[in-house]
Coordinates of C-alpha atoms in Angstrom, one line a residue:
Chain A
X1 CA 16.1 33.8 -23.9
X2 CA 12.7 34.5 -22.5
X3 CA 11.3 38.0 -23.2
X4 CA 8.3 40.0 -22.2
X5 CA 7.8 41.4 -25.5
X6 CA 4.3 40.7 -26.7
X7 CA 5.3 38.5 -29.6
X8 CA 8.0 36.7 -27.7
X9 CA 5.8 36.2 -24.7
X10 CA 2.9 34.7 -26.9
X11 CA 5.5 32.4 -28.3
X12 CA 6.8 31.2 -25.0
X13 CA 3.4 30.7 -23.6
X14 CA 2.4 28.6 -26.7
X15 CA 5.8 26.6 -26.3
X16 CA 4.8 25.9 -22.6
X17 CA 1.3 25.1 -23.6
X18 CA 2.5 22.7 -26.2
X19 CA 4.7 21.0 -23.6
X20 CA 1.9 20.7 -21.1
X21 CA -0.2 18.9 -23.8
X22 CA 2.4 16.1 -23.2
X23 CA 0.5 15.3 -20.1
X24 CA -2.3 13.8 -22.3
X25 CA -2.0 10.4 -23.7
X26 CA -0.3 10.5 -27.1
X27 CA -3.3 9.4 -29.0
X28 CA -5.5 12.1 -27.5
X29 CA -2.7 14.5 -28.2
X30 CA -2.3 13.4 -31.8
X31 CA -5.9 13.8 -32.3
X32 CA -6.8 17.1 -30.7
X33 CA -3.5 18.9 -29.8
X34 CA -3.2 20.9 -32.8
X35 CA -6.7 22.4 -32.4
X36 CA -6.2 22.9 -28.7
X37 CA -3.1 24.8 -29.5
X38 CA -5.0 26.9 -32.0
X39 CA -7.8 27.7 -29.6
X40 CA -5.1 28.6 -27.1
X41 CA -3.5 30.9 -29.4
X42 CA -6.9 32.7 -30.4
X43 CA -7.5 33.0 -26.7
X44 CA -3.9 34.7 -26.2
X45 CA -4.7 37.0 -28.9
X46 CA -7.9 38.2 -27.4
X47 CA -6.1 39.1 -24.2
X48 CA -3.7 42.0 -24.0
X49 CA -1.1 42.6 -21.5
X50 CA 1.2 40.4 -19.3
X51 CA -1.2 39.8 -16.4
X52 CA -4.2 38.7 -18.7
X53 CA -2.0 36.3 -20.7
X54 CA -0.3 34.9 -17.8
X55 CA -3.6 34.5 -15.9
X56 CA -4.9 32.7 -19.2
X57 CA -1.8 30.4 -19.2
X58 CA -2.4 29.5 -15.4
X59 CA -5.9 28.6 -15.9
X60 CA -4.8 26.6 -19.0
X61 CA -2.3 24.8 -16.7
X62 CA -4.9 23.9 -14.2
X63 CA -7.6 22.5 -16.7
X64 CA -5.0 20.6 -18.6
X65 CA -3.6 18.8 -15.4
X66 CA -7.2 18.0 -14.6
X67 CA -8.3 16.8 -18.0
X68 CA -5.3 14.9 -18.8
X69 CA -5.8 13.1 -15.4
X70 CA -9.4 12.4 -16.4
X71 CA -8.6 11.2 -20.0
X72 CA -5.9 8.8 -18.5
X73 CA -8.6 7.7 -16.0
X74 CA -11.0 7.0 -18.8
X75 CA -8.5 4.8 -20.9
X76 CA -7.6 2.9 -17.8
X77 CA -11.3 2.3 -16.9
X78 CA -11.9 1.1 -20.5
X79 CA -8.7 -1.1 -20.5
X80 CA -9.6 -2.5 -17.1
X81 CA -13.0 -3.4 -18.6
X82 CA -11.8 -5.1 -21.7
X83 CA -9.1 -6.8 -19.8
X84 CA -11.6 -8.2 -17.4
X85 CA -13.8 -9.2 -20.0
X86 CA -11.1 -10.9 -21.9
X87 CA -10.0 -12.8 -18.7
X88 CA -13.5 -13.9 -17.8
X89 CA -13.6 -15.5 -21.4
X90 CA -10.7 -17.8 -20.3
X91 CA -11.8 -19.1 -16.7
X92 CA -9.4 -21.9 -16.7
X93 CA -6.3 -19.6 -17.6
X94 CA -7.6 -16.7 -15.2
X95 CA -7.9 -19.0 -12.3
X96 CA -4.7 -20.9 -12.8
X97 CA -2.8 -17.5 -12.9
X98 CA -4.5 -16.2 -9.9
X99 CA -3.9 -19.4 -7.9
X100 CA -0.2 -19.2 -8.8
X101 CA 0.0 -15.7 -7.8
X102 CA -1.8 -16.5 -4.5
X103 CA 0.9 -19.2 -3.7
X104 CA 3.9 -17.0 -4.7
X105 CA 2.8 -13.7 -3.1
X106 CA 1.0 -15.1 -0.2
X107 CA 4.1 -17.3 1.0
X108 CA 6.3 -14.1 0.7
X109 CA 3.8 -11.8 2.5
X110 CA 3.6 -14.2 5.4
X111 CA 7.3 -15.2 5.7
X112 CA 8.3 -11.4 5.3
X113 CA 5.8 -10.1 7.6
X114 CA 7.1 -12.7 10.2
X115 CA 10.7 -12.0 9.4
X116 CA 10.0 -8.0 9.9
X117 CA 8.1 -8.7 13.1
X118 CA 10.8 -10.8 14.5
X119 CA 14.1 -9.2 13.2
X120 CA 13.5 -5.8 12.1
X121 CA 10.6 -4.2 13.9
X122 CA 11.3 -2.1 17.0
X123 CA 10.5 -3.7 20.3
X124 CA 7.2 -2.4 21.8
X125 CA 8.9 -0.2 24.3
X126 CA 9.6 3.7 24.1
X127 CA 13.0 4.3 22.5
X128 CA 13.7 0.5 22.1
X129 CA 17.2 1.2 20.7
X130 CA 18.4 2.5 24.1
X131 CA 17.3 -1.0 25.8
X132 CA 20.1 -3.2 26.4
X133 CA 20.8 -6.6 28.1
X134 CA 23.9 -7.0 30.5
X135 CA 25.4 -10.3 31.3
X136 CA 28.5 -11.5 32.9
X137 CA 31.0 -13.3 30.7
X138 CA 32.8 -16.3 32.1
X139 CA 35.3 -18.5 30.2
X140 CA 33.3 -20.7 27.9
X141 CA 29.9 -18.7 28.4
X142 CA 29.3 -15.4 26.8
X143 CA 26.0 -14.6 28.5
X144 CA 25.7 -15.6 31.9
X145 CA 23.1 -14.0 34.5
X146 CA 24.4 -11.5 37.1
X147 CA 24.9 -12.3 40.8
X148 CA 23.0 -9.7 42.9
X149 CA 26.2 -8.4 44.3
X150 CA 27.8 -7.8 41.0
X151 CA 24.4 -6.3 39.8
X152 CA 24.5 -3.8 42.9
X153 CA 28.2 -2.8 42.1
X154 CA 27.4 -2.3 38.5
X155 CA 24.4 -0.3 39.4
X156 CA 26.2 1.9 41.7
X157 CA 29.4 2.7 39.6
X158 CA 28.2 3.1 36.0
X159 CA 27.7 6.3 34.2
X160 CA 26.3 5.0 30.9
X161 CA 22.9 3.8 32.1
X162 CA 19.9 6.1 33.0
X163 CA 18.6 3.2 34.8
X164 CA 19.7 -0.6 35.4
X165 CA 17.1 -3.1 36.5
X166 CA 17.1 -6.9 36.9
X167 CA 14.6 -9.9 36.8
X168 CA 14.6 -13.5 36.6
X169 CA 11.5 -15.8 35.7
X170 CA 9.6 -17.8 38.3
X171 CA 6.4 -19.6 38.4
X172 CA 3.9 -19.6 41.1
X173 CA 0.8 -21.2 42.1
X174 CA -2.2 -19.1 42.2
X175 CA -4.9 -20.1 44.6
X176 CA -8.3 -18.6 45.7
X177 CA -9.3 -17.8 42.0
X178 CA -11.1 -20.9 40.9
X179 CA -9.1 -23.9 40.0
X180 CA -5.4 -23.5 41.5
X181 CA -2.9 -22.9 38.5
X182 CA 0.6 -22.7 37.8
X183 CA 1.1 -19.5 36.3
X184 CA 4.5 -18.0 34.8
X185 CA 5.7 -14.8 36.3
X186 CA 8.9 -12.7 37.0
X187 CA 10.7 -11.3 40.1
X188 CA 11.8 -7.9 39.2
X189 CA 13.7 -5.0 40.8
X190 CA 11.4 -2.3 41.7
X191 CA 12.7 -0.1 38.8
X192 CA 12.0 -2.5 36.0
X193 CA 8.9 -0.8 34.7
X194 CA 10.5 2.6 34.8
X195 CA 13.6 1.2 32.8
X196 CA 11.1 -0.1 30.1
X197 CA 9.1 3.2 30.4
X198 CA 6.0 1.4 29.7
X199 CA 2.8 3.0 31.5
X200 CA 0.7 1.0 34.0
X201 CA -2.9 0.5 32.8
X202 CA -4.0 1.4 36.2
X203 CA -2.6 1.2 39.7
X204 CA 1.0 2.0 40.1
X205 CA 4.6 0.6 39.6
X206 CA 6.5 -0.8 42.3
X207 CA 8.5 1.5 44.4
X208 CA 11.5 1.3 46.5
X209 CA 9.6 0.6 49.7
X210 CA 8.1 -2.6 48.0
X211 CA 11.6 -3.8 47.1
X212 CA 12.8 -3.4 50.8
X213 CA 13.7 -6.5 52.8
X214 CA 10.9 -7.7 54.9
X215 CA 8.2 -5.4 53.0
X216 CA 4.8 -6.9 52.5
X217 CA 4.4 -8.7 49.4
X218 CA 3.1 -6.9 46.2
X219 CA 2.2 -7.9 42.8
X220 CA 1.6 -6.3 39.5
X221 CA -0.9 -8.4 37.2
X222 CA -0.5 -8.7 33.4
X223 CA -3.7 -7.9 31.4
X224 CA -4.7 -11.4 30.4
X225 CA -4.2 -12.7 34.2
X226 CA -6.3 -9.7 35.2
X227 CA -9.1 -10.6 32.7
X228 CA -9.1 -14.5 33.1
X229 CA -8.5 -14.9 36.7
X230 CA -10.0 -11.7 38.0
X231 CA -12.6 -11.2 35.7
X232 CA -11.3 -7.7 34.7
X233 CA -12.3 -6.3 38.1
X234 CA -11.5 -2.5 38.2
X235 CA -11.2 -2.7 42.0
X236 CA -8.5 -5.2 42.0
X237 CA -5.9 -2.7 43.2
X238 CA -5.4 -3.1 46.9
X239 CA -7.0 -6.6 47.0
X240 CA -4.9 -9.6 48.3
X241 CA -3.9 -12.5 46.2
X242 CA -2.3 -15.8 47.2
X243 CA 0.7 -17.1 45.2
X244 CA 2.5 -20.0 46.6
X245 CA 0.6 -19.8 49.8
X246 CA 1.7 -16.3 50.4
X247 CA -0.3 -13.0 50.5
X248 CA 0.4 -10.5 47.8
X249 CA -1.3 -7.1 47.4
X250 CA -2.1 -6.2 43.9
X251 CA -0.6 -2.7 43.2
X252 CA -1.3 -2.4 39.5
X253 CA -2.2 -4.0 36.2
X254 CA -0.1 -3.6 32.9
X255 CA -1.7 -2.9 29.5
X256 CA -2.6 -5.6 27.4
X257 CA 0.2 -5.3 24.8
X258 CA 2.9 -5.4 27.6
X259 CA 4.9 -8.5 27.7
X260 CA 8.2 -8.8 29.5
X261 CA 10.5 -10.6 29.8
X262 CA 8.6 -13.2 27.5
X263 CA 5.0 -13.2 26.3
X264 CA 4.1 -16.0 28.8
X265 CA 4.9 -13.8 31.8
X266 CA 1.6 -13.1 33.6
X267 CA 2.6 -11.3 36.8
X268 CA 5.4 -9.4 38.5
X269 CA 6.7 -9.5 42.1
X270 CA 9.4 -7.2 43.5
X271 CA 12.7 -8.8 44.8
X272 CA 13.1 -8.1 48.3
X273 CA 16.9 -8.5 48.7
X274 CA 18.4 -9.1 52.0
X275 CA 22.2 -8.4 52.7
X276 CA 22.7 -12.2 52.6
X277 CA 21.8 -12.1 49.1
X278 CA 24.7 -10.1 48.2
X279 CA 27.2 -12.4 49.9
X280 CA 27.7 -15.0 47.1
X281 CA 29.2 -13.7 43.9
X282 CA 28.7 -16.9 42.1
X283 CA 24.8 -16.9 42.5
X284 CA 24.2 -16.0 39.0
X285 CA 20.4 -15.5 38.8
X286 CA 19.7 -12.1 37.5
X287 CA 19.1 -10.8 34.0
X288 CA 20.0 -7.4 33.7
X289 CA 18.2 -4.9 31.5
X290 CA 19.6 -1.2 31.4
X291 CA 18.3 1.8 29.4
X292 CA 21.2 4.0 28.1
X293 CA 21.4 7.5 28.7
X294 CA 20.5 9.7 25.8
X295 CA 23.6 9.9 23.5
X296 CA 25.6 7.1 25.1
X297 CA 26.7 4.5 22.3
X298 CA 26.9 0.7 22.8
X299 CA 30.7 1.0 22.3
X300 CA 31.0 3.6 25.0
X301 CA 28.9 1.4 27.6
X302 CA 31.1 -1.6 26.5
X303 CA 34.3 0.2 27.3
X304 CA 33.0 1.4 30.6
X305 CA 31.6 -2.1 31.5
X306 CA 35.2 -3.5 30.8
X307 CA 36.6 -0.8 33.4
X308 CA 34.1 -1.8 35.8
X309 CA 34.6 -5.6 35.4
X310 CA 38.4 -5.0 35.9
X311 CA 38.0 -3.2 39.0
X312 CA 35.6 -5.8 40.5
X313 CA 38.2 -8.5 39.5
X314 CA 40.7 -6.4 41.4
X315 CA 38.4 -6.0 44.3
X316 CA 37.1 -9.6 44.4
X317 CA 40.2 -11.6 43.0
X318 CA 38.8 -14.8 44.1
X319 CA 35.0 -14.8 43.2
X320 CA 35.3 -12.6 40.3
X321 CA 38.4 -14.1 38.8
X322 CA 38.0 -14.0 35.0
X323 CA 34.6 -12.4 35.3
X324 CA 33.8 -9.8 32.3
X325 CA 30.7 -8.0 31.7
X326 CA 29.0 -7.6 28.2
X327 CA 26.2 -5.7 26.8
X328 CA 23.9 -6.1 23.7
X329 CA 20.9 -4.4 22.3
X330 CA 17.7 -6.1 23.4
X331 CA 17.0 -6.8 19.8
X332 CA 20.1 -8.7 19.5
X333 CA 19.2 -11.2 22.2
X334 CA 17.5 -13.4 19.5
X335 CA 19.2 -16.6 19.0
X336 CA 21.4 -17.2 15.9
X337 CA 19.2 -20.2 15.2
X338 CA 16.0 -18.0 15.1
X339 CA 17.6 -15.6 12.7
X340 CA 19.0 -18.3 10.4
X341 CA 15.6 -20.2 10.3
X342 CA 13.9 -16.8 9.4
X343 CA 16.2 -15.7 6.8
X344 CA 16.3 -19.2 5.2
X345 CA 12.5 -19.1 5.2
X346 CA 12.8 -15.5 3.4
X347 CA 15.2 -17.1 0.8
X348 CA 12.8 -20.2 0.2
X349 CA 9.8 -17.8 -0.2
X350 CA 11.7 -15.6 -2.8
X351 CA 12.6 -19.0 -4.6
X352 CA 9.0 -19.9 -4.7
X353 CA 8.1 -16.4 -6.1
X354 CA 10.7 -16.6 -8.8
X355 CA 9.4 -20.2 -9.8
X356 CA 5.7 -18.7 -9.7
X357 CA 7.0 -15.6 -11.9
X358 CA 8.5 -17.9 -14.5
X359 CA 5.3 -20.3 -14.8
X360 CA 3.0 -17.3 -15.2
X361 CA 5.2 -15.8 -17.6
X362 CA 5.2 -19.1 -19.5
X363 CA 1.4 -19.2 -19.4
X364 CA 1.1 -15.7 -20.6
X365 CA 3.4 -16.5 -23.5
X366 CA 1.4 -19.5 -24.3
X367 CA -1.8 -17.5 -24.2
X368 CA -0.4 -15.0 -26.5
X369 CA 0.6 -17.6 -28.9
X370 CA -3.0 -18.8 -29.0
X371 CA -4.3 -15.2 -29.2
X372 CA -1.9 -14.1 -32.1
X373 CA -4.6 -14.1 -34.6
X374 CA -6.8 -11.9 -32.4
X375 CA -4.0 -9.5 -31.7
X376 CA -3.2 -9.4 -35.5
X377 CA -6.6 -8.6 -36.5
X378 CA -6.8 -5.7 -33.9
X379 CA -3.6 -4.4 -35.4
X380 CA -4.9 -4.7 -38.8
X381 CA -8.1 -2.9 -37.8
X382 CA -6.1 0.1 -36.6
X383 CA -5.1 -0.6 -33.2
X384 CA -1.5 0.5 -32.5
X385 CA 1.2 -1.7 -30.8
X386 CA 1.3 0.6 -27.7
X387 CA -2.4 0.2 -27.0
X388 CA -2.0 -3.6 -27.6
X389 CA 1.0 -3.5 -25.1
X390 CA -1.1 -1.6 -22.6
X391 CA -3.9 -3.9 -22.9
X392 CA -1.8 -6.9 -22.2
X393 CA -0.2 -5.3 -19.4
X394 CA -3.6 -4.4 -17.9
X395 CA -4.5 -8.0 -18.1
X396 CA -1.3 -8.9 -16.2
X397 CA -2.2 -6.1 -13.7
X398 CA -5.6 -7.4 -13.1
X399 CA -4.3 -10.9 -12.6
X400 CA -1.7 -9.5 -10.2
X401 CA -4.1 -7.6 -8.1
X402 CA -6.6 -10.3 -8.1
X403 CA -3.8 -12.7 -7.0
X404 CA -2.4 -10.2 -4.6
X405 CA -5.7 -9.7 -2.9
X406 CA -6.2 -13.4 -2.3
X407 CA -2.7 -13.8 -1.5
X408 CA -3.0 -11.0 1.3
X409 CA -6.1 -13.1 2.7
X410 CA -4.1 -16.4 2.6
X411 CA -1.1 -14.8 4.4
X412 CA -3.4 -13.3 6.9
X413 CA -4.9 -16.8 7.7
X414 CA -1.5 -18.4 7.6
X415 CA 0.3 -16.2 10.0
X416 CA -1.3 -17.7 13.3
X417 CA 0.2 -21.0 12.0
X418 CA 3.6 -19.4 11.5
X419 CA 3.7 -17.8 14.7
X420 CA 5.2 -20.8 16.4
X421 CA 8.4 -19.7 14.7
X422 CA 8.3 -16.3 16.8
X423 CA 10.8 -17.1 19.6
X424 CA 9.1 -17.4 23.1
X425 CA 11.7 -15.3 24.7
X426 CA 10.8 -12.2 22.6
X427 CA 8.6 -9.7 24.4
X428 CA 6.2 -9.3 21.7
X429 CA 2.7 -10.7 21.0
X430 CA 2.7 -14.2 19.4
X431 CA 1.1 -13.4 16.0
X432 CA 2.2 -10.6 13.9
X433 CA -0.3 -8.0 13.4
X434 CA -2.0 -7.2 10.2
X435 CA -1.2 -3.6 9.5
X436 CA -0.5 -0.9 6.9
X437 CA 3.2 -1.7 6.3
X438 CA 2.2 -5.1 5.9
X439 CA -0.6 -4.2 3.2
X440 CA 1.8 -1.9 1.3
X441 CA 4.4 -4.6 1.4
X442 CA 1.5 -7.0 -0.3
X443 CA 0.9 -4.3 -2.7
X444 CA 4.5 -3.4 -3.7
X445 CA 5.2 -7.2 -4.1
X446 CA 2.2 -7.7 -6.3
X447 CA 3.2 -4.8 -8.5
X448 CA 6.8 -6.0 -8.8
X449 CA 5.5 -9.5 -9.6
X450 CA 3.3 -8.1 -12.1
X451 CA 6.3 -6.3 -13.8
X452 CA 8.3 -9.5 -13.6
X453 CA 5.8 -11.8 -15.2
X454 CA 4.0 -9.7 -17.3
X455 CA 6.2 -7.3 -19.3
X456 CA 8.3 -9.9 -21.2
X457 CA 5.3 -11.7 -22.5
X458 CA 3.2 -8.5 -23.4
X459 CA 6.3 -7.3 -25.4
X460 CA 6.7 -10.6 -27.1
X461 CA 3.1 -10.8 -28.1
X462 CA 2.9 -7.2 -29.2
X463 CA 6.0 -7.6 -31.4
X464 CA 5.0 -11.0 -32.7
X465 CA 1.4 -9.8 -33.9
X466 CA 1.3 -8.8 -37.4
X467 CA 0.2 -9.5 -40.7
X468 CA 1.7 -13.0 -40.6
X469 CA -0.3 -13.8 -37.6
X470 CA -3.5 -13.4 -39.8
X471 CA -2.3 -16.6 -41.8
X472 CA -4.2 -19.7 -41.0
X473 CA -2.0 -22.4 -39.3
X474 CA 0.5 -19.8 -37.7
X475 CA 1.6 -21.5 -34.5
X476 CA 4.7 -19.9 -33.2
X477 CA 6.4 -16.5 -32.9
X478 CA 9.9 -17.4 -34.0
X479 CA 13.1 -17.7 -32.4
X480 CA 12.9 -14.9 -30.0
X481 CA 9.9 -16.4 -28.3
X482 CA 11.5 -19.8 -27.8
X483 CA 14.5 -18.1 -26.4
X484 CA 12.4 -16.2 -23.9
X485 CA 10.7 -19.5 -22.9
X486 CA 14.0 -21.2 -22.6
X487 CA 15.4 -18.4 -20.4
X488 CA 12.1 -18.9 -18.1
X489 CA 12.5 -22.7 -17.9
X490 CA 16.2 -22.1 -16.9
X491 CA 15.2 -19.4 -14.3
X492 CA 12.7 -21.8 -12.9
X493 CA 15.0 -24.9 -12.8
X494 CA 17.7 -22.9 -11.1
X495 CA 15.3 -21.5 -8.5
X496 CA 13.9 -24.8 -8.0
X497 CA 17.3 -26.3 -7.2
X498 CA 18.1 -23.3 -4.8
X499 CA 14.9 -23.9 -3.1
X500 CA 15.4 -27.6 -2.7
X501 CA 19.0 -27.2 -1.3
X502 CA 18.1 -24.4 1.1
X503 CA 14.9 -26.4 2.4
X504 CA 17.3 -29.5 2.9
X505 CA 19.7 -27.3 4.9
X506 CA 16.7 -25.8 6.8
X507 CA 15.3 -29.1 7.9
X508 CA 18.8 -30.2 8.8
X509 CA 19.3 -27.0 10.7
Chain B
X1 CA -43.7 -3.9 -52.1
X2 CA -45.5 -4.9 -48.9
X3 CA -42.5 -7.0 -47.9
X4 CA -40.4 -4.0 -48.3
X5 CA -42.7 -1.9 -46.3
X6 CA -42.8 -4.6 -43.7
X7 CA -39.0 -4.8 -43.5
X8 CA -38.8 -1.0 -43.5
X9 CA -41.2 -0.7 -40.5
X10 CA -39.3 -3.5 -38.6
X11 CA -35.9 -2.0 -39.1
X12 CA -37.4 1.4 -38.2
X13 CA -38.8 -0.3 -35.0
X14 CA -35.7 -2.2 -34.2
X15 CA -33.7 1.0 -34.7
X16 CA -36.0 2.8 -32.2
X17 CA -35.8 0.1 -29.6
X18 CA -32.0 0.0 -30.0
X19 CA -32.0 3.9 -29.6
X20 CA -34.1 3.9 -26.6
X21 CA -31.9 1.4 -25.0
X22 CA -28.9 3.6 -26.0
X23 CA -30.7 6.6 -24.5
X24 CA -31.6 5.2 -21.4
X25 CA -27.8 4.4 -20.7
X26 CA -26.9 8.0 -21.6
X27 CA -29.2 9.8 -19.4
X28 CA -28.8 12.1 -17.3
X29 CA -26.4 13.9 -19.8
X30 CA -23.7 15.8 -18.2
X31 CA -24.2 19.6 -18.5
X32 CA -21.1 19.9 -20.8
X33 CA -22.5 17.4 -23.2
X34 CA -25.9 18.8 -23.3
X35 CA -24.5 22.2 -23.8
X36 CA -22.3 21.1 -26.7
X37 CA -25.4 19.2 -28.2
X38 CA -27.5 22.5 -28.1
X39 CA -24.8 24.5 -29.9
X40 CA -24.6 21.9 -32.8
X41 CA -28.5 21.7 -33.3
X42 CA -28.5 24.5 -35.8
X43 CA -25.3 24.0 -37.6
X44 CA -22.1 22.2 -37.8
X45 CA -19.4 23.8 -35.8
X46 CA -15.6 23.4 -35.1
X47 CA -14.4 23.4 -31.6
X48 CA -13.4 26.9 -31.0
X49 CA -17.0 27.9 -32.4
X50 CA -18.6 25.4 -30.0
X51 CA -16.8 27.3 -27.0
X52 CA -18.1 30.6 -28.4
X53 CA -21.8 29.3 -29.0
X54 CA -21.9 27.7 -25.6
X55 CA -20.7 31.0 -23.9
X56 CA -23.2 33.0 -26.1
X57 CA -26.2 30.9 -25.3
X58 CA -25.4 30.8 -21.4
X59 CA -24.6 34.6 -21.5
X60 CA -20.9 34.0 -20.6
X61 CA -21.9 31.7 -17.6
X62 CA -20.2 28.6 -19.1
X63 CA -16.9 29.1 -20.6
X64 CA -15.7 25.6 -21.9
X65 CA -11.8 25.1 -21.7
X66 CA -10.2 23.4 -24.5
X67 CA -9.2 20.5 -22.5
X68 CA -12.9 20.0 -21.2
X69 CA -14.5 20.5 -24.6
X70 CA -12.1 18.1 -26.5
X71 CA -12.4 15.5 -23.6
X72 CA -16.2 15.7 -23.9
X73 CA -16.0 15.6 -27.8
X74 CA -13.9 12.4 -27.7
X75 CA -16.4 10.8 -25.3
X76 CA -19.5 12.0 -27.6
X77 CA -17.7 10.7 -30.8
X78 CA -17.4 7.2 -29.1
X79 CA -20.9 7.1 -27.9
X80 CA -22.2 8.4 -31.2
X81 CA -23.8 11.5 -30.2
X82 CA -22.0 13.6 -32.7
X83 CA -19.9 12.8 -35.8
X84 CA -17.0 14.5 -37.5
X85 CA -18.2 15.9 -40.9
X86 CA -16.2 16.0 -44.0
X87 CA -18.1 18.9 -45.4
X88 CA -16.2 22.2 -44.8
X89 CA -16.7 25.9 -45.4
X90 CA -15.5 27.7 -48.5
X91 CA -11.6 27.6 -48.4
X92 CA -11.2 31.3 -47.8
X93 CA -13.5 30.9 -44.5
X94 CA -11.7 27.6 -43.6
X95 CA -8.7 26.7 -41.3
X96 CA -7.3 23.3 -42.2
X97 CA -6.5 22.4 -38.6
X98 CA -10.2 22.9 -37.6
X99 CA -12.5 19.7 -37.4
X100 CA -16.2 20.3 -37.8
X101 CA -18.8 18.3 -35.8
X102 CA -22.3 17.4 -36.4
X103 CA -25.1 16.1 -34.2
X104 CA -26.2 12.7 -35.0
X105 CA -29.9 11.4 -34.6
X106 CA -29.0 9.7 -31.4
X107 CA -27.4 12.9 -30.1
X108 CA -30.6 14.8 -31.1
X109 CA -32.7 12.4 -29.4
X110 CA -30.4 12.3 -26.3
X111 CA -30.6 16.1 -26.2
X112 CA -34.7 15.8 -26.3
X113 CA -34.7 13.3 -23.8
X114 CA -32.5 15.3 -21.5
X115 CA -34.7 18.4 -21.9
X116 CA -37.6 16.2 -21.2
X117 CA -36.0 15.1 -18.2
X118 CA -35.2 18.5 -16.9
X119 CA -38.9 19.7 -17.8
X120 CA -40.1 16.7 -15.7
X121 CA -37.8 17.9 -12.9
X122 CA -38.9 21.4 -13.1
X123 CA -42.6 20.5 -13.1
X124 CA -41.8 18.3 -9.8
X125 CA -40.1 21.2 -8.3
X126 CA -43.0 23.7 -9.2
X127 CA -45.3 21.2 -7.4
X128 CA -43.2 21.3 -4.5
X129 CA -43.1 25.0 -4.5
X130 CA -39.3 25.2 -4.7
X131 CA -39.3 26.8 -8.4
X132 CA -41.6 29.7 -9.7
X133 CA -44.8 28.8 -11.5
X134 CA -43.9 30.9 -14.5
X135 CA -40.7 31.6 -16.2

C-alpha cells in the first residue's frame, strides 16, 4: 500500500524513479542507472515535506522523458550513420536491394492508390453516401433508363428522396469559338446541380424557368471548356454561345474538379420537356440520380420504390407491365469487370511484394553469411547481440526507406499510365491524386516490408555470429539458416505460381 | 639519441595536429559540457559532486539534472574529453556505486579553446558596444 509516511514516501518515489529509468536504453541504464538512483535518493533526503519531494519527482519525470528520448535519438543517429557506411561499402548489394524494394513497393503503391481511388474513396460530392442512381427494371435488364413519364410520377410520389434529378449524355457542335468542334455534354433537369450539392464557380445553376417548355436556351460550362474555348473569360455569363446551330446563353461555370456524369462532360443544358414528351412510357432515355433524405436507408427507399412501381403498373398496365424500379448507391454503379480487374491487380501486386520480400530476405541472409566473421569479431570485442540485431535491422530500415522513397517516385510516375483503368463513367478526375493518405500508405507498406524481409535474416545473423564464426573457412550457419532459406524459396515459388495464374485469368478476363 | 628526439618531436607534432583537428570538430562546446569540464579541472569528481560543483560555480544558476549529467558524461567519454578513473578516495569516504571522472588533455584543450572562443566573442561584443568594456 502507498503511504505518505516520510520513509514510505521516499521508498515509493524511489521505486517510481527506478521504473522511469526503464525509458532509457538498457545499455545506458546498466551503465548509469545505479548512480542516477543514488543521486535522486540524495536529492530526496535534502527535501523535506510532501510537496517538495513530489515536486522533485515530477521534475525528474520530465527530465527523464526528455533525456531518454535524446539518448535513444543519439543511438539511432549513430546506428544510421554506421549502417549507411556499411551499405555504401557494398554498392552492388545496396543497389540491388533498393531496386527490388522499388519494384515491389512501387507496384503496390500505384495499384492500391488506383484501387482506393476507384473502389473506396468517396465520390467528390458532399455527403456522397446519400447519392443514388435510380433505374427501371425490365425482364432481362436490371438497369434501364427511366422514361420521362415514369420519372415525373416517381418524382411526385416518393418520400425518400430529398430531391430527384435526371440527365442523359449528348454531344453537340460548338461553333463560333475557333474551329468548330464536337463536344460531349449532358442534358439535365434543372435541379441536377442542387441534387449533387456542388457549388457553382460563378454565375448560377439552372432554375425552373430554364427548364420550362419553350424557354430560351441556357448552358452551364465546365471549367475545361471555359478555359480552352473561352479563354477563361470572367465576363462569359450572359453571353451567347452556339451549339448545334442554336443559341444558348451561358448562365454559369462549374469548378475545375466538378465532373458529372462522366469526366468527359464539358457542358450542361436543361431539359425543356413538353407535354408530348410524357406520352410514351417506353421512351427510356433518362438516368435518374437522387439524394436520399437524411436518415433514409437504401432498404427503405427500395421498398418504397417497389410500392411506387406496383402502383404505376396498376395505373398503366399496358405500358408498365412488368416494369419495376431499382436503386443503387452512386459508388455501386461501377461495373463488375472494373472491380474484378482492380482487385486482381491488387492481388498480383501483393504477390510481387511477397516475391520481392523473399528475394530480399535471401539476399540479406547471403550477406549475413559473408559477414559472419565481421559480426563475430564485433561480438568478441564487446558488442552485445542486441546491439548487433539493432544494427542489422537499421540496415534493413535504411534499405527499406531508400527503396520506399524511390518506389513512391516510381508510383507517382506510373499513375498516369495506369489511369486508363479508371472507368470513363466515373465522375472523378482521370489520374488519382498524390495525397497524404497515399504517402502514409507508402510509408506503412515500406515499414511492413522492412519487417517482413529484415527481421528473420537479422535474427539468424545475430544468432549465428559467435566464436565459431572466427574460425577461418567457416561458410554456413547450420541447418536453421538452410531451413529459413528453404522456407523463403518455397514462399517465393508459391507467390510466383499464384501471380502467374492470376495474371493469366486477368488477361483472359 | 638524435633519432629518438626527432621521433618524439614528430609524434608530439602528429598528436598536436590530430588534437587540433579533434578540437575543431568539438567546438563550440555545449554549455553543459563546458561546465562539466570546468568542474573537473581541479580534481577528479563523481557525478553528484559534479552537479554540486557546477551549481556552486554558477551560484546556483545551473543545476544539472542526473539525466542531463549522465547523457553528457556518456558523450564526453565517447569523444575522449573525460575518462573514468580507477583511483578512488579512502574507503571510509567512498561509495562503491560512485564512478569518478577525470578530464583528459583533449578535454583540457577543448575547455581552453572554448574559453578562447568566448573571449574572442566577448571582444567582438565590446567593440560593437553590446557588452561593457570592463567586467
